[in-house]
Amino acid sequence: MEHRLRLRVRYGETDCMGRVYHPNYLSYMECGRVEAMREWGFNYADTERQEDCFLPVIEAWVKYRAPAEFDDELEVISSVEDYSFVRLTFVYEVRRVRDDVLCAEGRVFLAAVDREGEPRRLPKDLRSFLETLDLPPERERRRRNRTGSGVVR
Amino acid sequence: MEHRLRLRVRYGETDCMGRVYHPNYLSYMECGRVEAMREWGFNYADTERQEDCFLPVIEAWVKYRAPAEFDDELEVISSVEDYSFVRLTFVYEVRRVRDDVLCAEGRVFLAAVDREGEPRRLPKDLRSFLETLDLPPERERRRRNRTGSGVVR
Amino acid sequence: MEHRLRLRVRYGETDCMGRVYHPNYLSYMECGRVEAMREWGFNYADTERQEDCFLPVIEAWVKYRAPAEFDDELEVISSVEDYSFVRLTFVYEVRRVRDDVLCAEGRVFLAAVDREGEPRRLPKDLRSFLETLDLPPERERRRRNRTGSGVVR
Amino acid sequence: MEHRLRLRVRYGETDCMGRVYHPNYLSYMECGRVEAMREWGFNYADTERQEDCFLPVIEAWVKYRAPAEFDDELEVISSVEDYSFVRLTFVYEVRRVRDDVLCAEGRVFLAAVDREGEPRRLPKDLRSFLETLDLPPERERRRRNRTGSGVVR
């Protein structure tokens, strides 16, 4: 279940090479998952404030494919790739809208913690929602991660 | 009592015009006052965590004089211009070290609040410290603010 | 002629005080004027690339009125306040959408320069457009700037 | 050949979770390699401006181990892990100075391009310098990358 978010590159997100400064793709991906979660019925701000569930990034990988420039319209395509009782993995593509060029792809691993930073389970209804997604069986996901481009755990 | 902090322009602090992205000077000024306060015996992180005194910026003014570029070494010159029981004003110059060119000057107004955002007094020993500074009488400061470049309150 | 842009506070735009980090309002204001210019028929990216006209900020003033937090929807209200052959001044309000609270207001002064940083005139059609705006006579604008909150030049 | 850079977490580098916003570690790592290169005799700003050699990040991986907070002093430990005629790989540790806790580790892949973004060789003297480093044989590096934590290519 893919989520697509459009955003425009802001002036301050570029660097003196004239392109998006590379760490900013991680922010775009974050915007993508916040909006994806909102569309799926989970307001991340409320998850933090009301359910005491924070989802810090514990690992991130980005592959930069083509530069994006100021004012380029980008599409951030977010999908859940994997999850467990305590973790969640998103995969991303960031594409330039005008020519559909892939600017970056990435994978971001999140872990559920409470306000004190102690590990906790994902909220029950988020977990229930994830179970409704059509994710490939865990074994295959593991195999794919091992052999495809990306991060080995 | 001036404080001088040297820092180097980071790649990500520039924009596609090839110069420091203008809002970043407010961050440099913040670094300046954090280090100034440390030198004066006040650890701002402790002031927040231990004394429940936060100093959010309530007003800021920056005049941009000359561009700074990636890897330029800058000197942030911070001075307290004014204070009251609940407020503090810093004035700044940001100079390029290699040729002593003034890149930006500014004035930043801070107000003391507690964790809930309620106004409170400046910590007593910070106030005592400020009283030891050789600041011009309030009347003159007011006059100067009215007629010089800067912000009228 | 006001332009209104809605945007959402991103996670990375907040700081450990739990609110929008103050320099980021200058970025919001920049987004506001880029979108305002687009609506008025001027693509700022093209102005830079095709007309060799850059509009760096030469002075900025922000008054912070109320904090905005992660995921708050904000409205950036941008208007041209003043202009000359070589300069342009925008005034701003940034309001929280849910309760229409004013979070910040500001004034940003831009100067037209070419790629080398040399002063130049505003592009002719931008100037023509500005003349169609219903701006108060210059004398009154000057008086207002002197006596209202804001920056004295 | 490790390079160690100390820096302090700035207020604006934190987020509303009270810790360093995760993309900022990529900026810290960039500061690390800029300073490492300077120590090794290569001024990266000059490499760009005078030799028309840019080193954009083409891939990055970060593993977040422990949070860092405002005002924490960090040590960024940078080493070249691998290189070829056209690429360069750095590995990093970012440690909290007061208790030597590992906050993050990462691996960043750079490719040499010219101003137009066309691939080119690393500058000859940088390449000569890299040859003096005591790097393990390529075969072993490849094996290590495949089985250790990190990115598989």
Coordinates of C-alpha atoms in Angstrom, one line a residue:
Chain A
M1 CA 0.0 0.0 0.0
E2 CA 1.8 3.0 -1.3
H3 CA 1.4 6.5 -0.2
R4 CA 2.3 9.4 -2.5
L5 CA 3.1 12.9 -1.2
R6 CA 4.0 15.8 -3.4
L7 CA 6.3 18.5 -2.2
R8 CA 8.4 21.2 -3.6
V9 CA 12.1 21.7 -3.0
R10 CA 12.6 24.8 -0.8
Y11 CA 15.4 27.3 -1.4
G12 CA 17.0 26.5 2.0
E13 CA 17.0 22.8 1.3
T14 CA 19.6 23.2 -1.5
D15 CA 23.3 23.6 -1.0
C16 CA 26.0 25.4 -2.9
M17 CA 26.3 22.5 -5.3
G18 CA 22.9 23.7 -6.5
R19 CA 21.0 20.6 -5.5
V20 CA 19.1 19.3 -2.5
Y21 CA 21.4 18.8 0.4
H22 CA 21.6 15.1 0.8
P23 CA 20.4 14.7 4.4
N24 CA 17.2 16.5 3.5
Y25 CA 15.9 13.4 1.7
L26 CA 15.6 11.8 5.1
S27 CA 13.3 14.7 6.1
Y28 CA 11.2 14.3 2.9
M29 CA 10.9 10.6 3.8
E30 CA 9.7 11.5 7.2
C31 CA 7.1 13.8 5.8
G32 CA 6.1 10.9 3.6
R33 CA 5.5 8.5 6.5
V34 CA 3.7 11.1 8.6
E35 CA 1.3 11.8 5.8
A36 CA 1.0 8.1 5.0
M37 CA 0.1 7.3 8.6
R38 CA -2.4 10.2 8.6
E39 CA -4.1 8.7 5.5
W40 CA -4.2 5.3 7.1
G41 CA -5.9 6.8 10.2
F42 CA -3.0 7.4 12.5
N43 CA -2.0 10.9 13.5
Y44 CA 1.6 10.6 14.4
A45 CA 1.5 13.7 16.6
D46 CA -1.3 12.1 18.6
T47 CA 0.5 8.8 18.8
E48 CA 3.3 10.7 20.5
R49 CA 1.2 12.9 22.8
Q50 CA -1.7 10.7 23.6
E51 CA -0.4 7.2 23.3
D52 CA 3.2 7.9 24.6
C53 CA 4.5 6.0 21.5
F54 CA 7.5 7.6 19.7
L55 CA 9.0 6.1 16.6
P56 CA 12.6 7.3 16.4
V57 CA 14.6 6.2 13.4
I58 CA 17.1 3.5 14.4
E59 CA 18.6 3.0 11.0
A60 CA 18.5 4.6 7.6
W61 CA 19.9 4.0 4.2
V62 CA 19.6 6.3 1.2
K63 CA 20.8 5.8 -2.3
Y64 CA 21.1 9.1 -4.3
R65 CA 20.3 8.5 -8.0
A66 CA 19.8 12.0 -9.5
P67 CA 20.0 15.5 -8.2
A68 CA 16.9 17.6 -7.4
E69 CA 17.0 21.4 -7.6
F70 CA 15.2 24.3 -6.0
D71 CA 11.6 24.4 -6.9
D72 CA 11.5 20.9 -8.4
E73 CA 8.3 19.2 -7.5
L74 CA 9.0 15.8 -5.9
E75 CA 6.9 12.8 -5.2
V76 CA 7.7 10.8 -2.1
I77 CA 6.4 7.3 -2.4
S78 CA 6.3 5.5 1.0
S79 CA 5.4 1.9 1.7
V80 CA 5.7 -0.3 4.8
E81 CA 8.1 -3.1 4.0
D82 CA 8.1 -4.9 7.2
Y83 CA 7.0 -4.7 10.8
S84 CA 7.1 -6.6 14.1
F85 CA 5.6 -6.0 17.5
V86 CA 8.1 -3.3 18.2
R87 CA 9.5 -2.2 14.8
L88 CA 8.4 -0.8 11.5
T89 CA 10.3 -0.5 8.2
F90 CA 9.5 1.9 5.4
V91 CA 10.9 1.9 1.9
Y92 CA 10.9 5.0 -0.2
E93 CA 11.3 6.4 -3.7
V94 CA 11.6 10.1 -4.2
R95 CA 10.8 11.0 -7.8
R96 CA 11.0 14.2 -9.7
V97 CA 7.5 14.9 -11.0
R98 CA 8.2 16.6 -14.3
D99 CA 10.2 13.7 -15.8
D100 CA 9.5 10.9 -13.3
V101 CA 13.2 10.5 -12.7
L102 CA 14.2 8.6 -9.5
C103 CA 16.2 11.1 -7.4
A104 CA 16.6 8.9 -4.3
E105 CA 15.5 5.6 -2.8
G106 CA 15.8 4.6 0.8
R107 CA 14.9 2.4 3.7
V108 CA 14.1 3.7 7.2
F109 CA 13.8 1.5 10.3
L110 CA 11.8 2.8 13.2
A111 CA 11.5 1.4 16.7
A112 CA 8.6 2.1 19.2
V113 CA 9.7 3.7 22.5
D114 CA 7.9 5.6 25.2
R115 CA 8.7 9.1 26.4
E116 CA 11.6 7.8 28.5
G117 CA 13.1 6.0 25.5
E118 CA 12.2 2.6 26.8
P119 CA 11.1 0.0 24.1
R120 CA 7.4 -0.6 23.9
R121 CA 5.0 -2.3 21.5
L122 CA 3.5 -0.5 18.6
P123 CA 0.0 0.8 19.4
K124 CA -2.5 -2.0 19.0
D125 CA -4.6 -0.4 16.2
L126 CA -1.5 0.5 14.2
R127 CA -0.5 -3.2 14.5
S128 CA -3.9 -4.3 13.4
F129 CA -3.8 -1.9 10.5
L130 CA -0.4 -3.3 9.4
E131 CA -1.8 -6.8 9.4
T132 CA -4.3 -5.8 6.8
L133 CA -1.5 -4.7 4.4
D134 CA -0.6 -7.2 1.8
L135 CA 3.0 -7.8 2.8
P136 CA 5.0 -10.7 1.5
P137 CA 5.7 -13.5 4.0
E138 CA 8.5 -12.7 6.4
R139 CA 10.9 -15.3 5.1
E140 CA 10.8 -13.9 1.6
R141 CA 11.2 -10.4 2.9
R142 CA 14.3 -11.5 4.7
R143 CA 15.7 -13.2 1.6
R144 CA 15.0 -10.1 -0.5
N145 CA 16.8 -7.9 2.0
R146 CA 19.8 -10.1 2.0
T147 CA 20.3 -10.1 -1.8
G148 CA 18.9 -6.9 -3.1
S149 CA 20.3 -3.5 -2.7
G150 CA 19.8 -2.2 0.8
V151 CA 20.8 -2.8 4.3
V152 CA 21.6 -6.2 5.8
R153 CA 20.7 -6.6 9.4
Chain B
M1 CA 31.5 42.5 27.5
E2 CA 31.8 40.9 24.2
H3 CA 32.1 37.2 23.5
R4 CA 33.8 36.0 20.3
L5 CA 33.0 32.6 18.8
R6 CA 34.7 31.2 15.7
L7 CA 32.9 28.7 13.5
R8 CA 33.2 27.5 10.0
V9 CA 30.4 27.6 7.5
R10 CA 29.2 24.0 6.8
Y11 CA 28.2 22.7 3.4
G12 CA 24.6 22.2 4.4
E13 CA 24.3 25.8 5.7
T14 CA 24.7 27.2 2.2
D15 CA 22.0 27.4 -0.5
C16 CA 22.0 27.3 -4.2
M17 CA 23.0 30.9 -4.4
G18 CA 26.3 29.7 -3.1
R19 CA 26.1 31.5 0.1
V20 CA 25.0 31.0 3.7
Y21 CA 21.2 30.6 3.7
H22 CA 20.0 33.7 5.5
P23 CA 18.0 32.1 8.4
N24 CA 21.2 30.3 9.5
Y25 CA 22.7 33.5 10.8
L26 CA 20.1 33.3 13.6
S27 CA 21.5 29.8 14.5
Y28 CA 25.1 31.2 14.5
M29 CA 23.9 34.0 16.8
E30 CA 22.3 31.4 19.1
C31 CA 25.6 29.4 19.2
G32 CA 27.2 32.7 20.1
R33 CA 25.0 33.4 23.1
V34 CA 25.1 29.8 24.3
E35 CA 28.9 30.0 24.3
A36 CA 28.9 33.5 25.8
M37 CA 26.7 32.3 28.6
R38 CA 28.9 29.3 29.2
E39 CA 32.0 31.6 29.4
W40 CA 30.1 33.8 31.9
G41 CA 29.4 30.8 34.1
F42 CA 25.9 29.9 32.9
N43 CA 25.3 26.6 31.1
Y44 CA 22.2 27.2 29.1
A45 CA 21.3 23.5 28.9
D46 CA 21.4 23.4 32.8
T47 CA 19.4 26.6 33.0
E48 CA 16.6 24.8 31.0
R49 CA 16.9 21.4 32.7
Q50 CA 17.7 22.3 36.3
E51 CA 16.3 25.8 36.7
D52 CA 13.2 25.4 34.5
C53 CA 14.1 28.6 32.8
F54 CA 13.8 28.7 29.0
L55 CA 14.9 31.7 26.9
P56 CA 12.9 31.6 23.7
V57 CA 13.5 34.3 21.1
I58 CA 10.6 36.7 21.0
E59 CA 11.9 39.0 18.4
A60 CA 14.9 39.0 16.0
W61 CA 16.3 41.4 13.5
V62 CA 19.1 40.7 11.1
K63 CA 20.8 43.0 8.5
Y64 CA 22.8 41.1 5.9
R65 CA 25.9 43.0 4.8
A66 CA 28.0 40.6 2.8
P67 CA 27.7 36.9 1.8
A68 CA 29.6 34.2 3.5
E69 CA 30.4 31.0 1.7
F70 CA 31.1 27.3 2.4
D71 CA 34.2 26.8 4.6
D72 CA 34.5 30.5 5.4
E73 CA 35.6 31.0 9.0
L74 CA 33.3 33.4 10.8
E75 CA 33.5 35.2 14.1
V76 CA 30.3 35.7 16.0
I77 CA 30.6 38.6 18.3
S78 CA 27.9 38.6 21.0
S79 CA 27.1 41.3 23.6
V80 CA 24.2 41.8 26.0
E81 CA 22.7 45.1 25.1
D82 CA 19.8 45.3 27.5
Y83 CA 18.0 43.3 30.2
S84 CA 15.2 43.5 32.7
F85 CA 13.8 41.1 35.3
V86 CA 12.2 39.0 32.5
R87 CA 14.0 39.8 29.3
L88 CA 17.4 39.9 27.7
T89 CA 18.7 41.5 24.5
F90 CA 21.8 40.4 22.6
V91 CA 23.4 42.4 19.8
Y92 CA 25.6 40.6 17.3
E93 CA 28.1 41.0 14.6
V94 CA 29.1 38.1 12.3
R95 CA 32.4 38.8 10.6
R96 CA 34.4 36.8 8.1
V97 CA 37.7 36.1 9.7
R98 CA 40.0 36.2 6.7
D99 CA 39.2 39.8 5.7
D100 CA 37.3 41.0 8.8
V101 CA 34.3 41.9 6.6
L102 CA 31.0 42.3 8.4
C103 CA 28.6 39.6 7.0
A104 CA 25.6 40.3 9.2
E105 CA 24.6 42.2 12.3
G106 CA 21.6 41.5 14.4
R107 CA 19.6 42.0 17.6
V108 CA 17.8 39.1 19.3
F109 CA 15.3 39.6 22.2
L110 CA 14.8 36.7 24.6
A111 CA 12.1 36.3 27.3
A112 CA 12.3 34.0 30.3
V113 CA 9.6 31.4 30.5
D114 CA 9.1 28.1 32.4
R115 CA 8.5 24.7 30.8
E116 CA 4.9 25.5 30.4
G117 CA 5.7 28.7 28.6
E118 CA 4.6 30.9 31.5
P119 CA 6.7 34.1 32.0
R120 CA 9.1 34.0 34.9
R121 CA 12.1 35.9 36.1
L122 CA 15.6 35.4 34.9
P123 CA 17.6 33.2 37.3
K124 CA 18.9 35.3 40.1
D125 CA 22.6 34.7 39.5
L126 CA 22.2 35.4 35.8
R127 CA 20.5 38.7 36.8
S128 CA 23.3 39.4 39.3
F129 CA 25.9 38.7 36.6
L130 CA 24.2 41.1 34.2
E131 CA 24.3 43.8 36.8
T132 CA 28.1 43.6 36.7
L133 CA 28.2 44.4 33.0
D134 CA 29.0 47.9 32.0
L135 CA 25.7 48.7 30.2
P136 CA 24.8 52.3 29.3
P137 CA 21.9 53.7 31.3
E138 CA 18.5 52.6 30.1
R139 CA 17.4 56.0 28.9
E140 CA 20.4 56.2 26.6
R141 CA 19.8 52.7 25.3
R142 CA 16.2 53.5 24.5
R143 CA 17.3 56.7 22.6
R144 CA 19.9 54.8 20.7
N145 CA 17.4 52.1 19.7
R146 CA 15.0 54.7 18.4
T147 CA 17.4 56.5 16.2
G148 CA 20.0 53.9 15.1
S149 CA 19.4 51.1 12.7
G150 CA 17.5 48.3 14.4
V151 CA 14.2 47.5 15.8
V152 CA 11.9 49.9 17.5
R153 CA 9.8 48.5 20.3
Chain C
M1 CA -2.8 41.7 -2.5
E2 CA -2.3 39.0 0.0
H3 CA -1.2 35.5 -0.8
R4 CA -2.0 32.6 1.6
L5 CA 0.0 29.4 1.7
R6 CA -0.8 26.5 4.0
L7 CA 2.0 24.2 5.2
R8 CA 2.5 21.8 8.0
V9 CA 5.2 22.0 10.6
R10 CA 7.6 19.1 10.0
Y11 CA 9.3 17.1 12.8
G12 CA 12.7 18.4 12.0
E13 CA 11.6 22.0 12.1
T14 CA 10.9 21.8 15.8
D15 CA 13.6 22.0 18.5
C16 CA 13.9 20.5 22.0
M17 CA 11.7 23.2 23.4
G18 CA 8.9 21.3 21.5
R19 CA 8.2 24.2 19.2
V20 CA 9.2 25.5 15.8
Y21 CA 12.9 26.5 15.9
H22 CA 12.7 30.2 15.5
P23 CA 14.9 30.7 12.3
N24 CA 12.5 28.4 10.4
Y25 CA 9.9 31.1 10.2
L26 CA 12.2 32.9 7.8
S27 CA 12.0 29.7 5.6
Y28 CA 8.3 29.6 5.9
M29 CA 8.2 33.3 4.8
E30 CA 10.4 32.4 1.9
C31 CA 8.1 29.6 0.8
G32 CA 5.3 32.2 1.1
R33 CA 6.9 34.7 -1.3
V34 CA 8.0 32.0 -3.8
E35 CA 4.4 30.8 -4.0
A36 CA 3.0 34.3 -4.0
M37 CA 5.3 35.2 -6.9
R38 CA 4.2 32.0 -8.7
E39 CA 0.6 32.9 -8.3
W40 CA 1.3 36.4 -9.7
G41 CA 3.0 34.9 -12.8
F42 CA 6.6 35.0 -11.7
N43 CA 8.5 31.7 -11.3
Y44 CA 11.3 32.7 -9.0
A45 CA 13.5 29.7 -10.1
D46 CA 13.2 31.0 -13.7
T47 CA 13.9 34.6 -12.6
E48 CA 17.2 33.3 -11.3
R49 CA 18.1 31.0 -14.1
Q50 CA 16.7 32.8 -17.1
E51 CA 16.8 36.4 -16.1
D52 CA 19.9 36.4 -14.0
C53 CA 18.0 38.1 -11.2
F54 CA 18.5 37.0 -7.7
L55 CA 16.6 38.4 -4.7
P56 CA 18.7 37.8 -1.6
V57 CA 17.4 38.9 1.7
I58 CA 19.2 42.0 2.9
E59 CA 17.3 42.5 6.1
A60 CA 14.7 40.6 8.1
W61 CA 12.7 41.1 11.2
V62 CA 10.5 38.6 13.0
K63 CA 8.3 39.0 16.0
Y64 CA 7.4 35.7 17.6
R65 CA 3.9 35.8 19.1
A66 CA 2.9 32.2 19.9
P67 CA 4.6 28.9 19.5
A68 CA 3.7 26.4 16.8
E69 CA 4.3 22.7 17.3
F70 CA 5.0 19.6 15.2
D71 CA 2.1 18.9 12.7
D72 CA 0.4 22.2 13.3
E73 CA -1.0 23.5 10.1
L74 CA 0.1 27.1 9.5
E75 CA -1.0 29.8 7.1
V76 CA 1.7 32.1 5.7
I77 CA 0.1 35.4 4.6
S78 CA 2.5 37.3 2.4
S79 CA 2.0 40.8 1.0
V80 CA 4.3 43.2 -0.8
E81 CA 4.6 46.3 1.3
D82 CA 6.9 48.4 -0.7
Y83 CA 9.2 48.3 -3.7
S84 CA 11.5 50.4 -5.7
F85 CA 13.5 49.8 -8.9
V86 CA 15.9 47.6 -7.1
R87 CA 14.2 46.5 -3.9
L88 CA 11.1 44.7 -2.7
T89 CA 9.7 44.4 0.8
F90 CA 7.3 41.7 2.0
V91 CA 5.3 41.7 5.2
Y92 CA 4.1 38.4 6.7
E93 CA 1.8 36.9 9.2
V94 CA 2.1 33.2 10.1
R95 CA -1.1 31.9 11.7
R96 CA -2.0 28.6 13.2
V97 CA -4.9 27.4 11.2
R98 CA -6.9 25.5 13.8
D99 CA -7.4 28.5 16.1
D100 CA -6.3 31.4 13.9
V101 CA -3.7 32.4 16.4
L102 CA -0.9 34.6 15.1
C103 CA 2.4 32.7 15.7
A104 CA 4.7 35.2 14.1
E105 CA 4.8 38.3 12.0
G106 CA 7.7 39.6 10.0
R107 CA 9.1 41.9 7.4
V108 CA 11.7 40.8 4.8
F109 CA 13.7 43.2 2.5
L110 CA 15.0 41.8 -0.7
A111 CA 17.4 43.4 -3.2
A112 CA 17.9 42.5 -6.8
V113 CA 21.3 41.4 -7.8
D114 CA 22.8 39.4 -10.7
R115 CA 24.7 36.2 -10.5
E116 CA 27.9 38.0 -9.6
G117 CA 26.1 39.8 -6.7
E118 CA 26.1 43.2 -8.5
P119 CA 23.0 45.3 -8.0
R120 CA 20.5 45.4 -10.9
R121 CA 16.9 46.4 -11.5
L122 CA 14.0 44.2 -10.8
P123 CA 12.8 42.5 -14.0
K124 CA 10.6 44.8 -16.0
D125 CA 7.4 42.7 -15.9
L126 CA 7.8 42.1 -12.1
R127 CA 8.0 45.9 -11.7
S128 CA 5.0 46.4 -14.0
F129 CA 3.1 43.9 -11.9
L130 CA 4.0 45.6 -8.7
E131 CA 2.7 48.9 -10.1
T132 CA -0.8 47.3 -10.4
L133 CA -0.9 46.5 -6.7
D134 CA -2.8 48.8 -4.5
L135 CA 0.0 50.0 -2.3
P136 CA -0.4 53.1 -0.1
P137 CA 1.6 56.1 -1.3
E138 CA 5.3 56.0 -0.4
R139 CA 5.1 58.8 2.1
E140 CA 2.5 57.1 4.2
R141 CA 4.3 53.8 4.1
R142 CA 7.4 55.5 5.4
R143 CA 5.5 57.1 8.2
R144 CA 3.9 53.8 9.1
N145 CA 7.2 52.0 9.2
R146 CA 8.6 54.6 11.5
T147 CA 5.9 54.5 14.1
G148 CA 4.6 50.9 13.9
S149 CA 6.3 47.9 15.2
G150 CA 9.0 46.9 12.8
V151 CA 12.3 48.0 11.5
V152 CA 13.4 51.6 11.0
R153 CA 15.6 52.2 8.1
Chain D
M1 CA 44.0 6.8 9.6
E2 CA 41.3 8.1 11.8
H3 CA 40.3 11.8 12.1
R4 CA 38.6 13.0 15.2
L5 CA 36.5 16.2 15.2
R6 CA 34.7 17.5 18.3
L7 CA 31.6 19.5 18.0
R8 CA 28.7 20.5 20.2
V9 CA 25.0 19.8 19.5
R10 CA 23.3 23.1 18.6
Y11 CA 19.8 23.9 19.8
G12 CA 18.4 23.9 16.3
E13 CA 19.8 20.5 15.6
T14 CA 17.5 18.9 18.1
D15 CA 13.8 18.0 17.5
C16 CA 10.8 17.9 19.7
M17 CA 11.8 14.4 20.9
G18 CA 14.5 16.3 22.7
R19 CA 17.4 14.7 20.8
V20 CA 19.4 15.3 17.7
Y21 CA 17.2 15.2 14.6
H22 CA 18.4 12.0 12.8
P23 CA 19.4 13.5 9.4
N24 CA 21.8 15.9 11.2
Y25 CA 24.2 13.0 11.8
L26 CA 24.9 13.1 8.1
S27 CA 25.8 16.7 8.4
Y28 CA 28.1 15.9 11.3
M29 CA 29.7 13.2 9.2
E30 CA 30.2 15.7 6.4
C31 CA 31.9 18.1 8.8
G32 CA 34.1 15.2 9.9
R33 CA 35.3 14.4 6.3
V34 CA 35.8 18.1 5.4
E35 CA 38.1 18.5 8.5
A36 CA 39.7 15.1 7.9
M37 CA 40.6 16.1 4.3
R38 CA 41.9 19.5 5.6
E39 CA 44.2 17.7 8.0
W40 CA 45.4 15.5 5.2
G41 CA 46.2 18.5 3.1
F42 CA 43.1 18.8 0.9
N43 CA 40.9 21.8 1.3
Y44 CA 37.5 20.6 0.0
A45 CA 36.3 24.1 -0.9
D46 CA 39.4 24.5 -3.1
T47 CA 38.9 21.0 -4.6
E48 CA 35.5 22.2 -5.8
R49 CA 36.5 25.7 -6.8
Q50 CA 39.9 25.2 -8.2
E51 CA 40.0 21.6 -9.4
D52 CA 36.4 21.4 -10.5
C53 CA 36.1 18.2 -8.5
F54 CA 32.9 17.8 -6.5
L55 CA 32.2 14.8 -4.2
P56 CA 28.5 14.4 -3.8
V57 CA 27.2 11.7 -1.6
I58 CA 25.8 8.8 -3.7
E59 CA 24.8 6.5 -0.8
A60 CA 24.6 6.8 2.9
W61 CA 23.8 4.5 5.8
V62 CA 23.4 5.4 9.4
K63 CA 22.7 3.3 12.4
Y64 CA 21.4 5.2 15.4
R65 CA 22.6 3.7 18.7
A66 CA 21.9 6.2 21.4
P67 CA 20.4 9.7 21.4
A68 CA 22.5 12.9 21.7
E69 CA 21.0 16.0 23.2
F70 CA 21.4 19.8 23.0
D71 CA 24.8 20.9 24.2
D72 CA 26.3 17.3 24.2
E73 CA 29.8 17.3 23.0
L74 CA 30.3 14.8 20.3
E75 CA 33.3 13.3 18.6
V76 CA 33.0 12.4 15.0
I77 CA 35.6 9.8 14.1
S78 CA 36.1 9.6 10.3
S79 CA 38.1 7.0 8.3
V80 CA 38.5 6.2 4.7
E81 CA 37.4 2.7 4.2
D82 CA 37.7 2.3 0.5
Y83 CA 38.4 4.1 -2.7
S84 CA 38.8 3.7 -6.4
F85 CA 39.8 6.1 -9.2
V86 CA 36.3 7.7 -9.1
R87 CA 34.9 6.9 -5.6
L88 CA 35.6 7.2 -1.9
T89 CA 34.0 5.6 1.1
F90 CA 34.1 7.0 4.6
V91 CA 33.1 5.1 7.7
Y92 CA 32.1 7.0 10.9
E93 CA 31.5 6.7 14.5
V94 CA 29.8 9.6 16.4
R95 CA 30.5 9.3 20.1
R96 CA 29.3 11.3 23.1
V97 CA 32.4 12.7 24.7
R98 CA 31.3 12.7 28.4
D99 CA 30.7 8.9 28.6
D100 CA 32.2 7.7 25.3
V101 CA 28.8 6.2 24.3
L102 CA 28.4 5.5 20.6
C103 CA 25.5 7.6 19.3
A104 CA 25.6 6.7 15.7
E105 CA 27.8 4.9 13.1
G106 CA 27.6 5.2 9.4
R107 CA 29.1 4.7 6.0
V108 CA 29.0 7.4 3.3
F109 CA 29.9 6.8 -0.4
L110 CA 31.1 9.7 -2.5
A111 CA 31.6 9.9 -6.2
A112 CA 33.8 12.4 -8.0
V113 CA 32.0 14.6 -10.6
D114 CA 32.7 17.9 -12.3
R115 CA 30.7 21.1 -12.1
E116 CA 28.3 19.7 -14.8
G117 CA 27.8 16.5 -12.8
E118 CA 29.8 14.4 -15.2
P119 CA 31.9 11.6 -13.6
R120 CA 35.6 12.3 -13.3
R121 CA 38.7 10.9 -11.5
L122 CA 39.6 11.9 -8.0
P123 CA 42.3 14.6 -8.1
K124 CA 45.7 12.9 -8.6
D125 CA 47.2 14.0 -5.3
L126 CA 44.2 13.0 -3.3
R127 CA 44.5 9.6 -5.0
S128 CA 48.2 9.5 -4.1
F129 CA 47.5 10.3 -0.6
L130 CA 44.8 7.6 -0.3
E131 CA 47.4 5.1 -1.5
T132 CA 49.6 5.9 1.5
L133 CA 46.8 4.9 3.9
D134 CA 47.0 1.4 5.3
L135 CA 43.8 0.0 3.9
P136 CA 43.0 -3.7 4.0
P137 CA 43.1 -5.4 0.5
E138 CA 40.1 -4.9 -1.5
R139 CA 39.0 -8.5 -1.4
E140 CA 38.8 -8.5 2.4
R141 CA 37.0 -5.2 2.5
R142 CA 34.4 -6.6 0.1
R143 CA 33.9 -9.7 2.3
R144 CA 33.6 -7.6 5.4
N145 CA 31.0 -5.4 3.8
R146 CA 29.0 -8.4 2.8
T147 CA 28.8 -10.0 6.2
G148 CA 29.1 -7.1 8.7
S149 CA 26.5 -4.6 9.5
G150 CA 26.3 -2.1 6.7
V151 CA 25.3 -1.7 3.1
V152 CA 25.6 -4.4 0.5
R153 CA 26.3 -3.1 -3.0

